[in-house]
Short mmCIF file of C-alpha atoms in Angstrom, two decimals:
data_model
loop_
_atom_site.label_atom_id
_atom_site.label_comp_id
_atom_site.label_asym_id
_atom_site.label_seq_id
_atom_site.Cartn_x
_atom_site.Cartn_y
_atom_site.Cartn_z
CA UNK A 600 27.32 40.65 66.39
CA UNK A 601 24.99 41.98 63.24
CA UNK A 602 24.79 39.78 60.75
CA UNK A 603 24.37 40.97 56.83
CA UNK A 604 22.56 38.64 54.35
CA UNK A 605 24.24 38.65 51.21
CA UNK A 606 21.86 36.20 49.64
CA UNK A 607 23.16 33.40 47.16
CA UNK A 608 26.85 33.79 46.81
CA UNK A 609 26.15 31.49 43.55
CA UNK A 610 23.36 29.85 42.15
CA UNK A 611 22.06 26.88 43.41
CA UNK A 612 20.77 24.23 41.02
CA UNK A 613 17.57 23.00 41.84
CA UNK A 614 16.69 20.06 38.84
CA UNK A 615 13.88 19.38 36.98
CA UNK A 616 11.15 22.14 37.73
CA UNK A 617 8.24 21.26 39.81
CA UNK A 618 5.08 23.46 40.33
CA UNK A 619 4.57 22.56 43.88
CA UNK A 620 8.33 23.43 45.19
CA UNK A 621 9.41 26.76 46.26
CA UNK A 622 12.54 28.78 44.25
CA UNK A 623 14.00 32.23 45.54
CA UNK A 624 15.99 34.27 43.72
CA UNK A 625 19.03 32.55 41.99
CA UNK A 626 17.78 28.87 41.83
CA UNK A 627 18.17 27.24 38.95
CA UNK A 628 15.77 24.86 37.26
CA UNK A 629 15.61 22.57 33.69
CA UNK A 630 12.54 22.43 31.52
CA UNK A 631 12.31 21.03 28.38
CA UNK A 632 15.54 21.12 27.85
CA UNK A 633 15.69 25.38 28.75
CA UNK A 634 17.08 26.10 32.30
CA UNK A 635 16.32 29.25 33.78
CA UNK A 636 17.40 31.21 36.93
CA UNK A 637 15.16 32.32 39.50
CA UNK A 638 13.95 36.32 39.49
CA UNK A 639 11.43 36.41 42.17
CA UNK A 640 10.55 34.26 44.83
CA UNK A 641 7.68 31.94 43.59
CA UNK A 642 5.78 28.97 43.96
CA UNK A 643 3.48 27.13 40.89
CA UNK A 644 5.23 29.93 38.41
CA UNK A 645 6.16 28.08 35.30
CA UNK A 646 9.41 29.07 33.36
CA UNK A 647 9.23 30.66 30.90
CA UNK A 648 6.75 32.77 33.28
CA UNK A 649 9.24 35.89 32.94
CA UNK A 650 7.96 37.49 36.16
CA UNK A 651 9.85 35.12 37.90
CA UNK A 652 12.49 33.34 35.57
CA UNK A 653 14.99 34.55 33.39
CA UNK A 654 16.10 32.28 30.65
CA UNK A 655 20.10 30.74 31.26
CA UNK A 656 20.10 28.51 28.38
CA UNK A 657 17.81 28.31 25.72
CA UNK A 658 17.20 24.70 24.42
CA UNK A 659 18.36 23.83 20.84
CA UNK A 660 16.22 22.23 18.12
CA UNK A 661 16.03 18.76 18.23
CA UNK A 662 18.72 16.77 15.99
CA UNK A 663 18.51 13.76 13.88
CA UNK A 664 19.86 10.74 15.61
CA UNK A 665 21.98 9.28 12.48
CA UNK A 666 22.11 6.13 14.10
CA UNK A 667 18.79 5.20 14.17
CA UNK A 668 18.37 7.07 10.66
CA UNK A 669 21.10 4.66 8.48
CA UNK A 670 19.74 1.55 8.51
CA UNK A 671 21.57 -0.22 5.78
CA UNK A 672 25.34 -0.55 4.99
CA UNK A 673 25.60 1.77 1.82
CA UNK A 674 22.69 4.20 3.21
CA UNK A 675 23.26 7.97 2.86
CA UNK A 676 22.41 11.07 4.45
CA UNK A 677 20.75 14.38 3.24
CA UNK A 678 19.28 17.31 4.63
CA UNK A 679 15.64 17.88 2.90
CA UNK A 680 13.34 21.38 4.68
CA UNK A 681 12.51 19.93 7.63
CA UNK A 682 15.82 17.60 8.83
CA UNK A 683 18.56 14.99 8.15
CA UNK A 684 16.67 12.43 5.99
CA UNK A 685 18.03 8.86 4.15
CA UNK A 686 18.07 7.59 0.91
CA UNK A 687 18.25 4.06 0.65
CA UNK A 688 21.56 2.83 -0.59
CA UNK A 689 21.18 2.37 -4.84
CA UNK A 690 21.98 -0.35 -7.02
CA UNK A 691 25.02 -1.50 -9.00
CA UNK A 692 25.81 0.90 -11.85
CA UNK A 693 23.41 3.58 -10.78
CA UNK A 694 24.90 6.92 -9.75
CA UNK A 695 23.48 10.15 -7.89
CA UNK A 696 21.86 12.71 -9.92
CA UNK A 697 19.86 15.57 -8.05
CA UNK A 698 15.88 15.21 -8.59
CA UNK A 699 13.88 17.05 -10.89
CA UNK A 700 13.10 20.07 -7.98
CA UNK A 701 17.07 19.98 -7.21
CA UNK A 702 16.57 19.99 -3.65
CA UNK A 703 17.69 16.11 -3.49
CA UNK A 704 19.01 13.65 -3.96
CA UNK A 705 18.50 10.19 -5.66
CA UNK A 706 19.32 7.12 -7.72
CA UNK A 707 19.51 7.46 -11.22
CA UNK A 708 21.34 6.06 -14.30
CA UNK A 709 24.51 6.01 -14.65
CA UNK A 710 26.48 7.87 -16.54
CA UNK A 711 26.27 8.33 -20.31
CA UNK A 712 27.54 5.66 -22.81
CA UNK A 713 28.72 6.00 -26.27
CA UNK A 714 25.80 3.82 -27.43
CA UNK A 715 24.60 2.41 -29.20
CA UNK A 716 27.31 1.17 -30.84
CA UNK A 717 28.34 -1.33 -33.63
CA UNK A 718 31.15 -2.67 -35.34
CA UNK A 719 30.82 -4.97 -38.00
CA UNK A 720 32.14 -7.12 -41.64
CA UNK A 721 31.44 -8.80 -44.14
CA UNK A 722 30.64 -12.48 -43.73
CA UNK A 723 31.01 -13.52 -47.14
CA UNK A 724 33.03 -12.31 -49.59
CA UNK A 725 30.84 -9.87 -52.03
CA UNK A 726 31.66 -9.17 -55.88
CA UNK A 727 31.21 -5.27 -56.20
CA UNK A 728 30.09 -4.86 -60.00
CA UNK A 729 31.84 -2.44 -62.03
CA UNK A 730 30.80 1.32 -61.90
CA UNK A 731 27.59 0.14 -59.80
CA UNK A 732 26.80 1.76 -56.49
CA UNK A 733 26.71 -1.56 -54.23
CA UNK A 734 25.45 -1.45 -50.80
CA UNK A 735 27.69 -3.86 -48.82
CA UNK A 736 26.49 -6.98 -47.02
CA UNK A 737 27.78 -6.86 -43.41
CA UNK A 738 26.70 -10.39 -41.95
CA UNK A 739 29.18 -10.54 -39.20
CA UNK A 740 28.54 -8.45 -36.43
CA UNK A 741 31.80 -7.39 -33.95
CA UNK A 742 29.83 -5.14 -31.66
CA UNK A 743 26.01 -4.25 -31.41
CA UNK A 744 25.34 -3.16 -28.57
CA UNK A 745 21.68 -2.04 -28.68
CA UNK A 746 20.88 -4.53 -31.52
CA UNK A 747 20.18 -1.60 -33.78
CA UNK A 748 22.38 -3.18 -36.90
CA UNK A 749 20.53 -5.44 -39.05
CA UNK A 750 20.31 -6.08 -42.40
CA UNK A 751 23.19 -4.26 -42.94
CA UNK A 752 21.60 -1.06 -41.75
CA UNK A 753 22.20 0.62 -38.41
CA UNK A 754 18.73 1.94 -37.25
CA UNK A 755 19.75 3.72 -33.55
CA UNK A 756 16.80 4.13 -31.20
CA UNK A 757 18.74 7.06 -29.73
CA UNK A 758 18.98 10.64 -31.24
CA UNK A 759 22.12 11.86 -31.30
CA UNK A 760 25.22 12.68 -32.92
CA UNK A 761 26.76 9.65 -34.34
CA UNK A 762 30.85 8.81 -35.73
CA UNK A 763 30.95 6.62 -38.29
CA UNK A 764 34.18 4.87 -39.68
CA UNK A 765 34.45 3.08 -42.59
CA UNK A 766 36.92 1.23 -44.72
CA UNK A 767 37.57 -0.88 -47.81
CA UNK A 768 40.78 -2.26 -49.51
CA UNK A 769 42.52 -4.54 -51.41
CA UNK A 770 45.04 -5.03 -53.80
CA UNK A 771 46.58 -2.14 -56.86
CA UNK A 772 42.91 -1.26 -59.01
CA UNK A 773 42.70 1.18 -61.62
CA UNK A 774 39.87 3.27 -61.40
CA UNK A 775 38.20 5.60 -59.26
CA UNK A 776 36.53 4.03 -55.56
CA UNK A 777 33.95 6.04 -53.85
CA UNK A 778 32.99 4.89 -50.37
CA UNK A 779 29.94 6.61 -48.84
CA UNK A 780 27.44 6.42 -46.19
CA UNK A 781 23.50 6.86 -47.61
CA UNK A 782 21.05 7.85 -45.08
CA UNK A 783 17.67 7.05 -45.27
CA UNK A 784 18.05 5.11 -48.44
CA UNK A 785 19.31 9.16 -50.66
CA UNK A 786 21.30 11.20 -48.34
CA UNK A 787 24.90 10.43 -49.81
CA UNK A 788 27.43 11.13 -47.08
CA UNK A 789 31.00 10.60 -48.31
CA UNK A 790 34.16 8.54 -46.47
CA UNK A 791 36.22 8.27 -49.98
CA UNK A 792 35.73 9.84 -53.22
CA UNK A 793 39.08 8.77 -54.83
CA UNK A 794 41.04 8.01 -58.06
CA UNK A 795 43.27 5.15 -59.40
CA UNK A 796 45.41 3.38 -57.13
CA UNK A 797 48.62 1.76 -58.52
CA UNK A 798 49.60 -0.48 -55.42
CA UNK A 799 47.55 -2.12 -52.14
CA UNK A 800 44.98 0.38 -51.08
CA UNK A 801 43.06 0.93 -48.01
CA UNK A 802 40.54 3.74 -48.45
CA UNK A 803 38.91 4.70 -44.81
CA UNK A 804 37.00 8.19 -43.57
CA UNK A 805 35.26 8.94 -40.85
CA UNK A 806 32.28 11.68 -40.09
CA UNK A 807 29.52 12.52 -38.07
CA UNK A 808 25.76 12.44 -38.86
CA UNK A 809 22.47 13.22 -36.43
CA UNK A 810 20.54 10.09 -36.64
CA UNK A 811 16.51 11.17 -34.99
CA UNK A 812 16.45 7.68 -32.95
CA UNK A 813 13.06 6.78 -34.32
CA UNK A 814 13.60 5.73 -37.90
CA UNK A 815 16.92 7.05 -39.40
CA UNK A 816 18.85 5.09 -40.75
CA UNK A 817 22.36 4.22 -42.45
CA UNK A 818 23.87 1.96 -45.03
CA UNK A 819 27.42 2.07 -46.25
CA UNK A 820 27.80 1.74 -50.08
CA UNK A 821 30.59 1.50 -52.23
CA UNK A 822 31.29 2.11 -56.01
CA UNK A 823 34.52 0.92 -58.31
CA UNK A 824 35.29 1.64 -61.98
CA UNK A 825 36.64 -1.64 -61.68
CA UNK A 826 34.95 -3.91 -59.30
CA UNK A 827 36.08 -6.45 -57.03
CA UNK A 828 35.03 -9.32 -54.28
CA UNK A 829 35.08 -7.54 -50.77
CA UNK A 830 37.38 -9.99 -48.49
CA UNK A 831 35.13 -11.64 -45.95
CA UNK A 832 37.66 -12.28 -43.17
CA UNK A 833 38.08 -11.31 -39.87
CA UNK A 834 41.22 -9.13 -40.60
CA UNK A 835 39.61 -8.35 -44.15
CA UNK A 836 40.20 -4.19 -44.80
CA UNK A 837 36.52 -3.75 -45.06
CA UNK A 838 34.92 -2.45 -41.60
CA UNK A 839 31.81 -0.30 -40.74
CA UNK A 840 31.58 0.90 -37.31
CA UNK A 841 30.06 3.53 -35.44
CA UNK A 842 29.10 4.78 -31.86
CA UNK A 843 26.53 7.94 -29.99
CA UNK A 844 29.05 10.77 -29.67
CA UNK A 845 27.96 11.99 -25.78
CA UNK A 846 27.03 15.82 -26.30
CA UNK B 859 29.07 -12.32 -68.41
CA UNK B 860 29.92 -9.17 -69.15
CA UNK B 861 29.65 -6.31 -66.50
CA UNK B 862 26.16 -4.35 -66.21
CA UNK B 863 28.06 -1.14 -67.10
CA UNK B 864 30.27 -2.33 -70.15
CA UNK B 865 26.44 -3.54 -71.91
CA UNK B 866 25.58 -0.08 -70.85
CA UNK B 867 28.52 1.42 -72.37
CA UNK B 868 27.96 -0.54 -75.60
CA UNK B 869 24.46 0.22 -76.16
CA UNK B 870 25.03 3.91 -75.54
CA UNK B 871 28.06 3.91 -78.15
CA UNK B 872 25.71 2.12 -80.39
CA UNK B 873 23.29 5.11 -79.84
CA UNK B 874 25.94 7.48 -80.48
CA UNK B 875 27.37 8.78 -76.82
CA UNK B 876 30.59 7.81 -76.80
CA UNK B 877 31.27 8.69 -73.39
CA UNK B 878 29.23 7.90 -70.52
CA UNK B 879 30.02 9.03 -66.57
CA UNK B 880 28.14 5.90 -64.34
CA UNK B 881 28.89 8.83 -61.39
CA UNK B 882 26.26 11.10 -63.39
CA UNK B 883 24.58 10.06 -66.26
CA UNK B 884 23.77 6.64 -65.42
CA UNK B 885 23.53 5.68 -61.68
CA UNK B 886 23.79 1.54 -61.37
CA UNK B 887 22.60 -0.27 -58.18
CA UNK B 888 22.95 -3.03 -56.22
CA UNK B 889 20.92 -2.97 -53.27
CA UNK B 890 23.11 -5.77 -51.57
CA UNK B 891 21.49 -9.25 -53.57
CA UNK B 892 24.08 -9.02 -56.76
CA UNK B 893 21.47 -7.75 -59.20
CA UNK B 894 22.58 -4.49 -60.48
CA UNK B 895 19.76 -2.31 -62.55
CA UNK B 896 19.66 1.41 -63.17
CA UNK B 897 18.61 3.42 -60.27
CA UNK B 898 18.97 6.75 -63.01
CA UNK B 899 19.18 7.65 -66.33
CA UNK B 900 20.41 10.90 -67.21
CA UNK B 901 21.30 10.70 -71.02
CA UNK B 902 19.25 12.41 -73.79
CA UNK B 903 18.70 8.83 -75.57
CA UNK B 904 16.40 6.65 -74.04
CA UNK B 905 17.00 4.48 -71.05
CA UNK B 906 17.71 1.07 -72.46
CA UNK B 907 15.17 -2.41 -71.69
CA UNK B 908 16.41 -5.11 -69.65
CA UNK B 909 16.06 -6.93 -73.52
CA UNK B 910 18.03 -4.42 -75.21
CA UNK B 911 20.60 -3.96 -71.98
CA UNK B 912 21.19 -8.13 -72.94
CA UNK B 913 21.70 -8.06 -76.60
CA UNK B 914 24.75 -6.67 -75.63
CA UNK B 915 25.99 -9.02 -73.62
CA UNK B 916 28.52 -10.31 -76.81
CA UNK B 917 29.98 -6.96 -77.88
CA UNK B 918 30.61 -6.19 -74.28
CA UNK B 919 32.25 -9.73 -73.74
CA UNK B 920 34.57 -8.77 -76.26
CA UNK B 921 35.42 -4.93 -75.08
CA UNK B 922 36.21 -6.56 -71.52
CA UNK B 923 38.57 -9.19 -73.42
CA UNK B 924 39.72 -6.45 -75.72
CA UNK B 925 40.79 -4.37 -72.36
CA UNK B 926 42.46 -6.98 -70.92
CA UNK B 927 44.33 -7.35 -73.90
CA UNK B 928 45.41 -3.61 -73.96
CA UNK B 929 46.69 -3.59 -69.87
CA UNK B 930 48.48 -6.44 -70.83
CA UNK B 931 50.31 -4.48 -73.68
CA UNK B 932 50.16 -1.24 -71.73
CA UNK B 933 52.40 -3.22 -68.87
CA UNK B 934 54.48 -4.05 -71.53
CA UNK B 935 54.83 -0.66 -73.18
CA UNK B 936 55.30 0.91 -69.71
CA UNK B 937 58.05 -1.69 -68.77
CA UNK B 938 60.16 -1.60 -71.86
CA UNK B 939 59.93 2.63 -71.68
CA UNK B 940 57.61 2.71 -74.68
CA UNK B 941 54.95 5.20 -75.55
CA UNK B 942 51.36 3.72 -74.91
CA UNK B 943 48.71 4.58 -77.27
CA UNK B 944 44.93 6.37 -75.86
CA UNK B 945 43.66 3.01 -75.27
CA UNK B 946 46.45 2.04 -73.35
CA UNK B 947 46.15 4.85 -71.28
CA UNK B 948 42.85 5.12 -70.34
CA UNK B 949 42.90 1.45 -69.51
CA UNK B 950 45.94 1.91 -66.69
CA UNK B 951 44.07 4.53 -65.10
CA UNK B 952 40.82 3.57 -65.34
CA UNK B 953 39.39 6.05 -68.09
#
């Protein structure tokens, strides 16, 4: 009876490649990750040799193995030009800002504060002179959180934009009461510019200044037709405060 | 003692301004210590020595004991629904 050769009715896998075996048409082989299929029969014919081999499935690029890449609880994972990469976990408060080229990642500050910022009173009680422009004594200090207040002056090391509030009060005084902030000892800034009050006042304002962060400074001053001692205590009506407004 | 500004206003009424703004003709200071001086004169007569400033210290004594005198009638005028002379007035608001 004749007999008809049909060849391979499917391919036949063959493994690894080897330059000394023999493949025929429709064996299958692996290299480097590519196999390939068998054109031609051949012997010492190395894929991608395309005389002889046709490609079945191309090899992808290598991948990252994460698991060896995170090292430390907290570790993250980024993609820089060439493959997955780590940064190292950061520390407490810091938070993830893009670097200078924004093409990564990394640990920076964290984000803005309204600082520096201070909030402060009188320690002792100070007699305001009449119709005399009096810069208050503020010897107790509530908040300063940069150490930029002293001597009654708030010096910021920051630039910025800067709220100030301010208040004074007391009991009925005839007479007008300015209340005013003076930068860099003759820049007048006014909270209050008021007249006669015929019952319990509290006079307070509030308004924003630039400060340069390398020598500006502010005092707060006060003036009364009639004068008066400034109460010293803790819940005394005379406050100076002030904080970095973030921009 | 008298107030800073009261010897100022006594010497300048003795110099013949009668009227004297401490918001714009004379500027007094106190730089935070309790001494007050004149940070700026802005009156035609001549800015007053620290000598002449404290011969006044009397007079004014007596204006500042004078004023207290007048509030205390101007209460009572006010009170009892009685008109209040200029003194009087100035004094309750300040003038």
């Amino acid at each position: 009876m004749a007999t008809i050769d049909l060849g391979k009715i499917k391919i036949v896998w063959r493994g690894t490649y080897a330059g000394g075996t023999a493949y025929t048409p429709d064996d299958a082989v692996v290299l480097n990750g590519t196999s390939y299929i068998c054109i031609a029969n051949t012997t010492g014919n190395t894929p991608p040799n395309g005389t002889y081999w046709n490609v079945l499935a191309q090899a992808g690029t290598n991948g990252t193995d994460v698991g060896t890449t995170l090292t430390t609880q907290g570790d993250l994972l980024y993609r820089d030009g060439s493959g997955l990469q780590r940064l190292a976990k950061g520390t407490a408060g810091q938070a993830l800002l893009m670097n200078t080229a924004a093409n990564a990642p990394e640990w920076g500050a964290g984000g803005e504060k309204n600082t520096p910022a201070f909030d402060v009173r009188p320690s002792t009680g100070q007699a305001i002179s009449n119709n005399t422009n009096t810069k208050i004594v503020f010897g107790t200090e509530n908040i300063d959180t940069d150490g930029c207040f002293a001597n009654s002056r708030f010096t910021p090391t920051t630039a910025g934009y800067y709220q100030f509030n301010a208040g004074s009060g007391g009991a009925a005084k005839s007479g007008y009461i300015a209340l005013w902030l003076k930068k860099n000892g003759s820049e007048d800034h006014y909270f209050v510019d008021s007249s006669s009050h015929s019952s319990s006042y509290t006079e307070q304002g509030t308004l924003v200044l630039y400060l340069n962060g390398s020598g500006d400074y502010v005092e707060l001053y006060i003036n009364m037709a009639n004068g008066r001692t400034l109460s010293a205590t803790q819940n005394g009506s005379t406050r100076f405060a002030g904080y970095r407004i973030i921009t | 003692m008298a107030q800073y500004s009261t010897k100022i206003q006594e010497y300048c009424k003795a110099n013949s301004v009668s009227d004297v703004n401490f918001r714009s003709d004379v500027l007094l200071q106190d730089d935070g210590d309790g001494v007050v001086y004149i940070k700026e004169w802005n009156l035609d007569i001549a800015q007053p020595t620290s000598d002449q400033i404290e011969s006044y210290e009397t007079v004014a004594n007596e204006t500042e004991a004078n004023a207290v005198d007048v509030k205390a009638s101007a209460k009572a005028k006010l009170m009892a629904g009685e008109a209040l002379t200029e003194d009087e007035a100035n004094v309750m608001i300040g003038g």
